[in-house]
Amino acid sequence: MTLNIPVAPLRRTLSVWTAAVLAVVIAAVVVAVTPTQASALATFVDLGRADSFAVLAGSATTNTGPSVITGDVGVSPGTSISGYGPPAVVNGTLHSADTVAQDAQTDLAAAYDDAAGQPSDGALPPDAGGLTLVPGVYTASSTLGLTGTLTLDAQGDPNAVWVFQIGSGLTTASGSSVSLINGASPCNVFWQVGSSATLGTSTAFEGNILAMTSITANTSATIEGRALARNGAVTLDTNTITRPQCAAGTTGGTTTAGTTGATTTGTTGATTAGTTGATTTGTTGATTAGTTGATTAGTTGATTAGTTGATTTGTTGATTTGTTGGTTGGTTGGNGHGCKPGHDEYGDNYDNDYGGEYGQDDSYGCDPA
């Protein structure tokens, strides 16, 4: 007996099945190469008076070897700070159970609760190595490991914030790292650890560790951020911890410039556009364009040395060329000689990294006829 099975329907079935399998494979590849997307933005965690500390412990803090700490080192309510003298270098102040350390611990507790209380955007696997994460709140219900590299991608937003909520311990393997890309800042990365954090040898870590108990950094581990422990000890061994220089943040992931080291356009020390667009060097060292007391181009562009129309350097260091009170070209005032307009050169250099430097080179030339 010969079975007569239609070939076309069988081919169509195979084709549909093949397409379905292919679609699943493609989707899996896309998910694998796409950064994990959080459903909502994390909010900036204000460290308050703990902000100035690179190392803050609850019971004690101990260092071994030539560690370099940039930022304050403190302990409270404990009193023991040891090993921070030579060969270690501390670019900051030591605070042993003083008011500064006590206040810092108070604000650290508030910051810890803030980080722990933010709504989670998603769960983390047991090991975060190999992941690329966009801004958000990520939760590990128990322990979290890091083997290899964790990449935090700000996607061009310098105010992007990450909050990691870790139920128990954080442990990194030797040589592990946290990599910040596309504008990500260590100022905006917060690790809320339910018990203790341990950084493996030569780990390159980014962000602020807020641990309930203790923090241990093994040999040659580095932190661009802070090691802040509420109740236990902070133990170091030939480490580099650098408190990042960042603007003061506000809630909602927004970073704003604080009063110290900020650039402000205002009345004092500011750069203001005035009516004539002129420039005056005043006693405050600011650059201000105003109607009077400024460097103003006169209507005739001529220069006459006279009793009332001369080039005058006043107490404010301003040079005024104008019709009134300045260097005036006309038939009256001066020695009666006309001058060719000089060459004015202004060079302004502004560099602001929590401070600024102003340099101005004003040159006037006058060639009497």
mmCIF file of C-alpha atoms in Angstrom:
data_model
loop_
_atom_site.group_PDB
_atom_site.id
_atom_site.type_symbol
_atom_site.label_atom_id
_atom_site.label_comp_id
_atom_site.label_asym_id
_atom_site.label_seq_id
_atom_site.Cartn_x
_atom_site.Cartn_y
_atom_site.Cartn_z
ATOM 1 C CA MET A 1 0.000 0.000 0.000
ATOM 2 C CA THR A 2 1.267 3.434 -0.920
ATOM 3 C CA LEU A 3 0.580 6.312 1.458
ATOM 4 C CA ASN A 4 -0.363 9.519 -0.243
ATOM 5 C CA ILE A 5 0.754 12.387 2.121
ATOM 6 C CA PRO A 6 0.487 15.918 0.781
ATOM 7 C CA VAL A 7 3.958 17.469 0.618
ATOM 8 C CA ALA A 8 2.992 21.157 0.544
ATOM 9 C CA PRO A 9 1.283 21.255 3.990
ATOM 10 C CA LEU A 10 4.265 19.457 5.532
ATOM 11 C CA ARG A 11 6.638 22.013 4.061
ATOM 12 C CA ARG A 12 4.492 24.838 5.343
ATOM 13 C CA THR A 13 4.516 23.308 8.859
ATOM 14 C CA LEU A 14 8.287 22.951 8.836
ATOM 15 C CA SER A 15 8.670 26.515 7.574
ATOM 16 C CA VAL A 16 6.496 27.941 10.341
ATOM 17 C CA TRP A 17 8.330 25.913 12.994
ATOM 18 C CA THR A 18 11.734 27.019 11.653
ATOM 19 C CA ALA A 19 10.681 30.672 11.652
ATOM 20 C CA ALA A 20 9.459 30.414 15.233
ATOM 21 C CA VAL A 21 12.728 28.896 16.435
ATOM 22 C CA LEU A 22 14.721 31.529 14.562
ATOM 23 C CA ALA A 23 12.687 34.321 16.143
ATOM 24 C CA VAL A 24 13.392 32.972 19.629
ATOM 25 C CA VAL A 25 17.129 32.764 18.896
ATOM 26 C CA ILE A 26 17.238 36.327 17.539
ATOM 27 C CA ALA A 27 15.349 37.639 20.565
ATOM 28 C CA ALA A 28 17.793 35.917 22.902
ATOM 29 C CA VAL A 29 20.758 37.484 21.092
ATOM 30 C CA VAL A 30 19.194 40.948 21.266
ATOM 31 C CA VAL A 31 18.583 40.597 24.995
ATOM 32 C CA ALA A 32 22.157 39.422 25.536
ATOM 33 C CA VAL A 33 23.740 42.453 23.884
ATOM 34 C CA THR A 34 21.298 45.131 25.085
ATOM 35 C CA PRO A 35 21.999 46.954 28.377
ATOM 36 C CA THR A 36 19.526 46.019 31.088
ATOM 37 C CA GLN A 37 16.845 48.706 31.158
ATOM 38 C CA ALA A 38 15.411 49.881 34.464
ATOM 39 C CA SER A 39 11.755 50.856 34.588
ATOM 40 C CA ALA A 40 12.322 54.057 36.576
ATOM 41 C CA LEU A 41 15.144 56.372 37.553
ATOM 42 C CA ALA A 42 16.838 56.032 40.914
ATOM 43 C CA THR A 43 17.052 59.150 43.056
ATOM 44 C CA PHE A 44 20.281 60.676 44.321
ATOM 45 C CA VAL A 45 21.197 59.649 47.877
ATOM 46 C CA ASP A 46 22.210 62.678 49.925
ATOM 47 C CA LEU A 47 25.104 61.786 52.230
ATOM 48 C CA GLY A 48 24.766 65.009 54.165
ATOM 49 C CA ARG A 49 27.583 65.533 56.658
ATOM 50 C CA ALA A 50 29.131 62.185 55.706
ATOM 51 C CA ASP A 51 29.983 63.620 52.301
ATOM 52 C CA SER A 52 33.469 64.826 53.303
ATOM 53 C CA PHE A 53 34.572 61.349 54.420
ATOM 54 C CA ALA A 54 36.447 58.847 52.310
ATOM 55 C CA VAL A 55 36.469 56.395 55.234
ATOM 56 C CA LEU A 56 33.928 56.324 58.058
ATOM 57 C CA ALA A 57 33.601 53.467 60.551
ATOM 58 C CA GLY A 58 31.363 52.654 63.490
ATOM 59 C CA SER A 59 33.684 50.716 65.802
ATOM 60 C CA ALA A 60 37.248 51.206 64.480
ATOM 61 C CA THR A 61 39.281 51.721 61.341
ATOM 62 C CA THR A 62 42.683 50.164 60.685
ATOM 63 C CA ASN A 63 45.142 50.551 57.840
ATOM 64 C CA THR A 64 48.187 48.521 56.862
ATOM 65 C CA GLY A 65 50.767 49.677 54.326
ATOM 66 C CA PRO A 66 51.139 52.799 52.184
ATOM 67 C CA SER A 67 47.489 53.505 51.511
ATOM 68 C CA VAL A 68 46.516 56.866 50.012
ATOM 69 C CA ILE A 69 43.257 58.318 51.276
ATOM 70 C CA THR A 70 41.785 61.484 49.771
ATOM 71 C CA GLY A 71 39.069 62.710 52.080
ATOM 72 C CA ASP A 72 38.419 62.624 55.803
ATOM 73 C CA VAL A 73 38.831 59.504 57.951
ATOM 74 C CA GLY A 74 36.582 59.043 60.965
ATOM 75 C CA VAL A 75 35.070 56.695 63.512
ATOM 76 C CA SER A 76 32.057 56.979 65.817
ATOM 77 C CA PRO A 77 30.933 55.841 68.335
ATOM 78 C CA GLY A 78 34.212 53.906 68.454
ATOM 79 C CA THR A 79 37.463 55.777 68.936
ATOM 80 C CA SER A 80 40.212 53.666 67.355
ATOM 81 C CA ILE A 81 41.979 55.011 64.254
ATOM 82 C CA SER A 82 45.270 53.218 63.592
ATOM 83 C CA GLY A 83 47.803 52.845 60.810
ATOM 84 C CA TYR A 84 47.039 56.108 59.035
ATOM 85 C CA GLY A 85 50.435 57.646 59.676
ATOM 86 C CA PRO A 86 53.468 57.190 57.380
ATOM 87 C CA PRO A 87 53.839 55.392 55.069
ATOM 88 C CA ALA A 88 50.092 55.956 54.635
ATOM 89 C CA VAL A 89 49.002 59.345 53.298
ATOM 90 C CA VAL A 90 45.737 60.978 54.339
ATOM 91 C CA ASN A 91 44.697 64.045 52.370
ATOM 92 C CA GLY A 92 42.057 64.972 54.880
ATOM 93 C CA THR A 93 41.307 65.174 58.594
ATOM 94 C CA LEU A 94 41.113 62.408 61.182
ATOM 95 C CA HIS A 95 37.980 62.448 63.365
ATOM 96 C CA SER A 96 37.859 60.117 66.368
ATOM 97 C CA ALA A 97 34.417 60.126 68.015
ATOM 98 C CA ASP A 98 34.196 63.916 67.779
ATOM 99 C CA THR A 99 31.129 65.929 66.855
ATOM 100 C CA VAL A 100 32.021 65.830 63.159
ATOM 101 C CA ALA A 101 32.189 62.028 63.111
ATOM 102 C CA GLN A 102 29.005 61.719 65.183
ATOM 103 C CA ASP A 103 27.090 63.996 62.826
ATOM 104 C CA ALA A 104 28.449 62.084 59.834
ATOM 105 C CA GLN A 105 27.185 58.799 61.294
ATOM 106 C CA THR A 106 23.762 60.330 61.861
ATOM 107 C CA ASP A 107 23.514 61.390 58.228
ATOM 108 C CA LEU A 108 24.963 58.077 57.026
ATOM 109 C CA ALA A 109 22.099 56.261 58.765
ATOM 110 C CA ALA A 110 19.584 58.496 56.967
ATOM 111 C CA ALA A 111 21.324 57.952 53.612
ATOM 112 C CA TYR A 112 21.380 54.181 54.182
ATOM 113 C CA ASP A 113 17.634 54.144 54.853
ATOM 114 C CA ASP A 114 17.005 56.288 51.776
ATOM 115 C CA ALA A 115 18.910 53.874 49.537
ATOM 116 C CA ALA A 116 17.265 50.818 51.087
ATOM 117 C CA GLY A 117 13.781 52.274 50.724
ATOM 118 C CA GLN A 118 13.796 53.166 47.022
ATOM 119 C CA PRO A 119 11.469 51.065 44.830
ATOM 120 C CA SER A 120 13.382 48.353 43.004
ATOM 121 C CA ASP A 121 13.527 48.224 39.235
ATOM 122 C CA GLY A 122 14.737 44.653 39.018
ATOM 123 C CA ALA A 123 16.551 41.728 40.602
ATOM 124 C CA LEU A 124 20.230 40.998 40.148
ATOM 125 C CA PRO A 125 21.725 37.553 39.561
ATOM 126 C CA PRO A 126 24.059 36.133 42.241
ATOM 127 C CA ASP A 127 27.058 37.535 40.356
ATOM 128 C CA ALA A 128 26.940 40.891 38.571
ATOM 129 C CA GLY A 129 30.077 40.314 36.501
ATOM 130 C CA GLY A 130 29.545 40.756 32.774
ATOM 131 C CA LEU A 131 26.384 42.850 33.122
ATOM 132 C CA THR A 132 25.817 46.271 31.579
ATOM 133 C CA LEU A 133 23.280 48.293 33.559
ATOM 134 C CA VAL A 134 21.568 51.571 32.752
ATOM 135 C CA PRO A 135 20.523 53.887 35.625
ATOM 136 C CA GLY A 136 18.095 52.420 38.118
ATOM 137 C CA VAL A 137 17.581 50.593 41.422
ATOM 138 C CA TYR A 138 18.818 46.997 41.411
ATOM 139 C CA THR A 139 18.221 44.481 44.174
ATOM 140 C CA ALA A 140 20.013 41.353 45.370
ATOM 141 C CA SER A 141 17.851 39.746 48.037
ATOM 142 C CA SER A 142 20.805 37.949 49.622
ATOM 143 C CA THR A 143 24.495 38.173 48.734
ATOM 144 C CA LEU A 144 25.970 39.721 45.598
ATOM 145 C CA GLY A 145 29.244 38.731 44.003
ATOM 146 C CA LEU A 146 31.273 40.471 41.324
ATOM 147 C CA THR A 147 33.614 38.458 39.155
ATOM 148 C CA GLY A 148 35.018 40.284 36.139
ATOM 149 C CA THR A 149 33.593 43.641 35.076
ATOM 150 C CA LEU A 150 30.266 45.302 35.808
ATOM 151 C CA THR A 151 29.566 48.163 33.377
ATOM 152 C CA LEU A 152 27.350 51.105 34.288
ATOM 153 C CA ASP A 153 26.152 52.983 31.211
ATOM 154 C CA ALA A 154 24.832 56.525 31.770
ATOM 155 C CA GLN A 155 23.786 56.808 28.107
ATOM 156 C CA GLY A 156 25.033 60.394 27.998
ATOM 157 C CA ASP A 157 23.278 61.582 31.174
ATOM 158 C CA PRO A 158 25.817 62.957 33.699
ATOM 159 C CA ASN A 159 23.104 62.936 36.395
ATOM 160 C CA ALA A 160 22.344 59.224 36.007
ATOM 161 C CA VAL A 161 22.008 57.417 39.361
ATOM 162 C CA TRP A 162 22.438 53.772 40.357
ATOM 163 C CA VAL A 163 21.327 52.303 43.683
ATOM 164 C CA PHE A 164 22.256 48.719 44.538
ATOM 165 C CA GLN A 165 20.263 47.153 47.360
ATOM 166 C CA ILE A 166 22.095 44.109 48.734
ATOM 167 C CA GLY A 167 20.325 42.119 51.419
ATOM 168 C CA SER A 168 23.433 40.564 52.922
ATOM 169 C CA GLY A 169 27.087 40.707 51.818
ATOM 170 C CA LEU A 170 28.936 42.152 48.828
ATOM 171 C CA THR A 171 32.073 40.309 47.713
ATOM 172 C CA THR A 172 34.283 40.996 44.704
ATOM 173 C CA ALA A 173 36.781 38.564 43.227
ATOM 174 C CA SER A 174 40.429 39.499 42.714
ATOM 175 C CA GLY A 175 40.958 41.756 39.737
ATOM 176 C CA SER A 176 37.269 42.610 39.378
ATOM 177 C CA SER A 177 36.103 46.069 38.398
ATOM 178 C CA VAL A 178 33.191 48.442 38.020
ATOM 179 C CA SER A 179 33.423 50.367 34.743
ATOM 180 C CA LEU A 180 31.653 53.705 34.214
ATOM 181 C CA ILE A 181 30.860 54.718 30.636
ATOM 182 C CA ASN A 182 29.016 57.418 28.677
ATOM 183 C CA GLY A 183 29.084 60.068 31.400
ATOM 184 C CA ALA A 184 28.549 57.890 34.467
ATOM 185 C CA SER A 185 29.927 59.375 37.703
ATOM 186 C CA PRO A 186 31.071 57.602 40.892
ATOM 187 C CA CYS A 187 29.280 60.358 42.812
ATOM 188 C CA ASN A 188 25.973 58.879 41.709
ATOM 189 C CA VAL A 189 26.598 55.179 42.460
ATOM 190 C CA PHE A 190 25.417 53.851 45.843
ATOM 191 C CA TRP A 191 25.900 50.358 47.255
ATOM 192 C CA GLN A 192 23.577 49.728 50.212
ATOM 193 C CA VAL A 193 24.926 46.569 51.855
ATOM 194 C CA GLY A 194 22.859 44.774 54.498
ATOM 195 C CA SER A 195 25.857 43.344 56.332
ATOM 196 C CA SER A 196 29.489 43.625 55.162
ATOM 197 C CA ALA A 197 31.426 44.349 51.983
ATOM 198 C CA THR A 198 34.729 42.715 51.005
ATOM 199 C CA LEU A 199 36.772 43.884 48.037
ATOM 200 C CA GLY A 200 39.164 41.311 46.598
ATOM 201 C CA THR A 201 42.805 41.946 45.778
ATOM 202 C CA SER A 202 43.330 44.580 43.071
ATOM 203 C CA THR A 203 39.611 45.252 42.663
ATOM 204 C CA ALA A 204 38.912 48.585 40.956
ATOM 205 C CA PHE A 205 35.654 49.705 42.548
ATOM 206 C CA GLU A 206 33.429 52.699 41.803
ATOM 207 C CA GLY A 207 30.816 54.308 43.990
ATOM 208 C CA ASN A 208 29.852 54.815 47.611
ATOM 209 C CA ILE A 209 29.639 51.748 49.853
ATOM 210 C CA LEU A 210 27.074 52.185 52.637
ATOM 211 C CA ALA A 211 27.453 49.064 54.791
ATOM 212 C CA MET A 212 25.451 48.197 57.875
ATOM 213 C CA THR A 213 28.376 46.363 59.465
ATOM 214 C CA SER A 214 31.923 46.430 58.082
ATOM 215 C CA ILE A 215 34.043 47.033 54.971
ATOM 216 C CA THR A 216 37.299 45.244 54.144
ATOM 217 C CA ALA A 217 39.538 46.217 51.236
ATOM 218 C CA ASN A 218 42.222 43.657 50.459
ATOM 219 C CA THR A 219 45.678 44.468 49.086
ATOM 220 C CA SER A 220 45.773 46.989 46.233
ATOM 221 C CA ALA A 221 42.000 47.331 45.950
ATOM 222 C CA THR A 222 40.954 50.840 44.953
ATOM 223 C CA ILE A 223 37.745 52.785 45.497
ATOM 224 C CA GLU A 224 36.745 55.910 43.645
ATOM 225 C CA GLY A 225 34.018 56.815 46.055
ATOM 226 C CA ARG A 226 33.653 56.143 49.787
ATOM 227 C CA ALA A 227 33.854 53.321 52.335
ATOM 228 C CA LEU A 228 31.194 54.136 54.944
ATOM 229 C CA ALA A 229 30.339 51.577 57.630
ATOM 230 C CA ARG A 230 27.615 52.221 60.193
ATOM 231 C CA ASN A 231 28.348 49.785 63.032
ATOM 232 C CA GLY A 232 31.529 47.827 62.324
ATOM 233 C CA ALA A 233 35.098 48.421 61.225
ATOM 234 C CA VAL A 234 36.727 49.614 58.002
ATOM 235 C CA THR A 235 39.933 47.635 57.377
ATOM 236 C CA LEU A 236 42.421 48.664 54.705
ATOM 237 C CA ASP A 237 45.618 47.167 53.289
ATOM 238 C CA THR A 238 47.626 49.255 50.815
ATOM 239 C CA ASN A 239 44.580 50.773 49.175
ATOM 240 C CA THR A 240 43.721 53.959 47.323
ATOM 241 C CA ILE A 241 40.407 55.548 48.241
ATOM 242 C CA THR A 242 39.505 58.807 46.537
ATOM 243 C CA ARG A 243 36.461 60.789 47.569
ATOM 244 C CA PRO A 244 35.234 62.154 44.233
ATOM 245 C CA GLN A 245 34.890 65.897 43.808
ATOM 246 C CA CYS A 246 31.277 66.265 42.795
ATOM 247 C CA ALA A 247 28.603 68.885 42.820
ATOM 248 C CA ALA A 248 25.967 68.652 45.495
ATOM 249 C CA GLY A 249 23.082 66.500 44.341
ATOM 250 C CA THR A 250 19.365 66.820 44.845
ATOM 251 C CA THR A 251 16.616 64.244 44.822
ATOM 252 C CA GLY A 252 15.402 62.916 41.526
ATOM 253 C CA GLY A 253 18.852 62.212 40.186
ATOM 254 C CA THR A 254 19.582 65.856 39.461
ATOM 255 C CA THR A 255 23.059 67.203 40.106
ATOM 256 C CA THR A 256 23.403 70.899 40.907
ATOM 257 C CA ALA A 257 26.333 73.122 41.748
ATOM 258 C CA GLY A 258 26.641 74.115 45.400
ATOM 259 C CA THR A 259 27.684 77.449 46.786
ATOM 260 C CA THR A 260 31.326 76.406 47.123
ATOM 261 C CA GLY A 261 33.331 76.345 43.923
ATOM 262 C CA ALA A 262 30.296 77.030 41.775
ATOM 263 C CA THR A 263 30.035 79.345 38.799
ATOM 264 C CA THR A 264 27.347 81.942 39.397
ATOM 265 C CA THR A 265 26.096 84.673 37.181
ATOM 266 C CA GLY A 266 25.098 87.418 39.556
ATOM 267 C CA THR A 267 25.896 90.822 40.919
ATOM 268 C CA THR A 268 29.235 90.038 42.578
ATOM 269 C CA GLY A 269 32.123 88.298 40.838
ATOM 270 C CA ALA A 270 30.011 87.580 37.798
ATOM 271 C CA THR A 271 30.139 88.318 34.109
ATOM 272 C CA THR A 272 27.282 90.612 33.134
ATOM 273 C CA ALA A 273 26.315 91.925 29.756
ATOM 274 C CA GLY A 274 25.699 95.658 29.975
ATOM 275 C CA THR A 275 24.429 98.303 27.646
ATOM 276 C CA THR A 276 27.693 98.944 25.853
ATOM 277 C CA GLY A 277 29.097 95.416 26.100
ATOM 278 C CA ALA A 278 32.244 96.823 27.701
ATOM 279 C CA THR A 279 34.613 95.310 30.239
ATOM 280 C CA THR A 280 35.687 96.678 33.592
ATOM 281 C CA THR A 281 38.240 95.305 36.027
ATOM 282 C CA GLY A 282 36.872 96.230 39.453
ATOM 283 C CA THR A 283 38.053 95.764 42.986
ATOM 284 C CA THR A 284 36.225 92.427 43.224
ATOM 285 C CA GLY A 285 38.140 90.974 40.283
ATOM 286 C CA ALA A 286 34.963 90.443 38.301
ATOM 287 C CA THR A 287 34.342 91.150 34.652
ATOM 288 C CA THR A 288 31.342 93.407 34.289
ATOM 289 C CA ALA A 289 29.922 95.138 31.276
ATOM 290 C CA GLY A 290 28.291 98.345 32.331
ATOM 291 C CA THR A 291 27.419 101.776 31.099
ATOM 292 C CA THR A 292 29.986 103.655 33.203
ATOM 293 C CA GLY A 293 33.449 102.811 34.551
ATOM 294 C CA ALA A 294 33.951 100.416 31.659
ATOM 295 C CA THR A 295 36.113 100.202 28.601
ATOM 296 C CA THR A 296 33.934 101.875 25.966
ATOM 297 C CA ALA A 297 34.581 102.602 22.352
ATOM 298 C CA GLY A 298 34.018 106.293 21.723
ATOM 299 C CA THR A 299 31.968 107.597 18.868
ATOM 300 C CA THR A 300 34.864 109.120 17.006
ATOM 301 C CA GLY A 301 37.447 106.394 17.753
ATOM 302 C CA ALA A 302 40.080 109.100 18.181
ATOM 303 C CA THR A 303 42.421 109.544 21.138
ATOM 304 C CA THR A 304 43.400 112.882 22.616
ATOM 305 C CA ALA A 305 45.643 113.366 25.636
ATOM 306 C CA GLY A 306 44.044 116.179 27.562
ATOM 307 C CA THR A 307 43.255 117.377 31.013
ATOM 308 C CA THR A 308 39.734 116.011 30.979
ATOM 309 C CA GLY A 309 39.959 113.477 28.162
ATOM 310 C CA ALA A 310 42.978 111.330 29.056
ATOM 311 C CA THR A 311 43.435 107.626 29.496
ATOM 312 C CA THR A 312 42.962 107.225 33.226
ATOM 313 C CA THR A 313 43.682 104.264 35.460
ATOM 314 C CA GLY A 314 41.368 104.610 38.487
ATOM 315 C CA THR A 315 41.138 102.716 41.721
ATOM 316 C CA THR A 316 39.060 100.107 40.040
ATOM 317 C CA GLY A 317 41.720 99.444 37.434
ATOM 318 C CA ALA A 318 39.395 100.333 34.576
ATOM 319 C CA THR A 319 40.431 101.988 31.328
ATOM 320 C CA THR A 320 37.709 104.122 29.795
ATOM 321 C CA THR A 321 37.647 105.366 26.270
ATOM 322 C CA GLY A 322 34.511 107.317 25.564
ATOM 323 C CA THR A 323 32.884 110.661 25.013
ATOM 324 C CA THR A 324 32.570 111.449 28.711
ATOM 325 C CA GLY A 325 35.244 110.936 31.425
ATOM 326 C CA GLY A 326 37.448 108.876 29.113
ATOM 327 C CA THR A 327 39.862 109.310 26.236
ATOM 328 C CA THR A 328 38.003 111.629 23.870
ATOM 329 C CA GLY A 329 38.722 112.557 20.304
ATOM 330 C CA GLY A 330 37.656 116.078 19.458
ATOM 331 C CA THR A 331 38.705 119.684 18.990
ATOM 332 C CA THR A 332 38.748 120.364 22.735
ATOM 333 C CA GLY A 333 40.946 118.906 25.491
ATOM 334 C CA GLY A 334 44.484 117.574 25.222
ATOM 335 C CA ASN A 335 47.378 118.753 23.163
ATOM 336 C CA GLY A 336 45.373 119.146 19.990
ATOM 337 C CA HIS A 337 46.953 116.136 18.263
ATOM 338 C CA GLY A 338 44.854 113.415 16.753
ATOM 339 C CA CYS A 339 45.682 109.730 17.479
ATOM 340 C CA LYS A 340 45.207 106.670 15.407
ATOM 341 C CA PRO A 341 43.031 104.096 17.098
ATOM 342 C CA GLY A 342 45.068 101.508 18.949
ATOM 343 C CA HIS A 343 44.757 97.767 18.834
ATOM 344 C CA ASP A 344 42.667 96.143 21.596
ATOM 345 C CA GLU A 345 43.341 92.599 22.552
ATOM 346 C CA TYR A 346 41.379 90.703 25.082
ATOM 347 C CA GLY A 347 42.430 87.253 26.242
ATOM 348 C CA ASP A 348 40.156 85.461 28.646
ATOM 349 C CA ASN A 349 40.957 82.123 30.112
ATOM 350 C CA TYR A 350 38.453 80.427 32.350
ATOM 351 C CA ASP A 351 39.019 77.129 34.088
ATOM 352 C CA ASN A 352 36.472 76.013 36.716
ATOM 353 C CA ASP A 353 36.964 72.914 38.755
ATOM 354 C CA TYR A 354 35.502 74.021 42.077
ATOM 355 C CA GLY A 355 37.378 77.297 41.633
ATOM 356 C CA GLY A 356 38.242 79.531 38.743
ATOM 357 C CA GLU A 357 41.114 81.434 37.206
ATOM 358 C CA TYR A 358 40.644 84.615 35.311
ATOM 359 C CA GLY A 359 43.366 86.156 33.198
ATOM 360 C CA GLN A 360 43.022 89.293 31.118
ATOM 361 C CA ASP A 361 45.497 91.038 28.898
ATOM 362 C CA ASP A 362 44.227 94.417 27.741
ATOM 363 C CA SER A 363 46.487 96.400 25.439
ATOM 364 C CA TYR A 364 45.855 99.790 23.990
ATOM 365 C CA GLY A 365 48.120 101.432 21.433
ATOM 366 C CA CYS A 366 47.935 105.016 20.332
ATOM 367 C CA ASP A 367 50.108 106.473 17.626
ATOM 368 C CA PRO A 368 49.981 110.292 17.755
ATOM 369 C CA ALA A 369 49.738 111.897 14.345
#
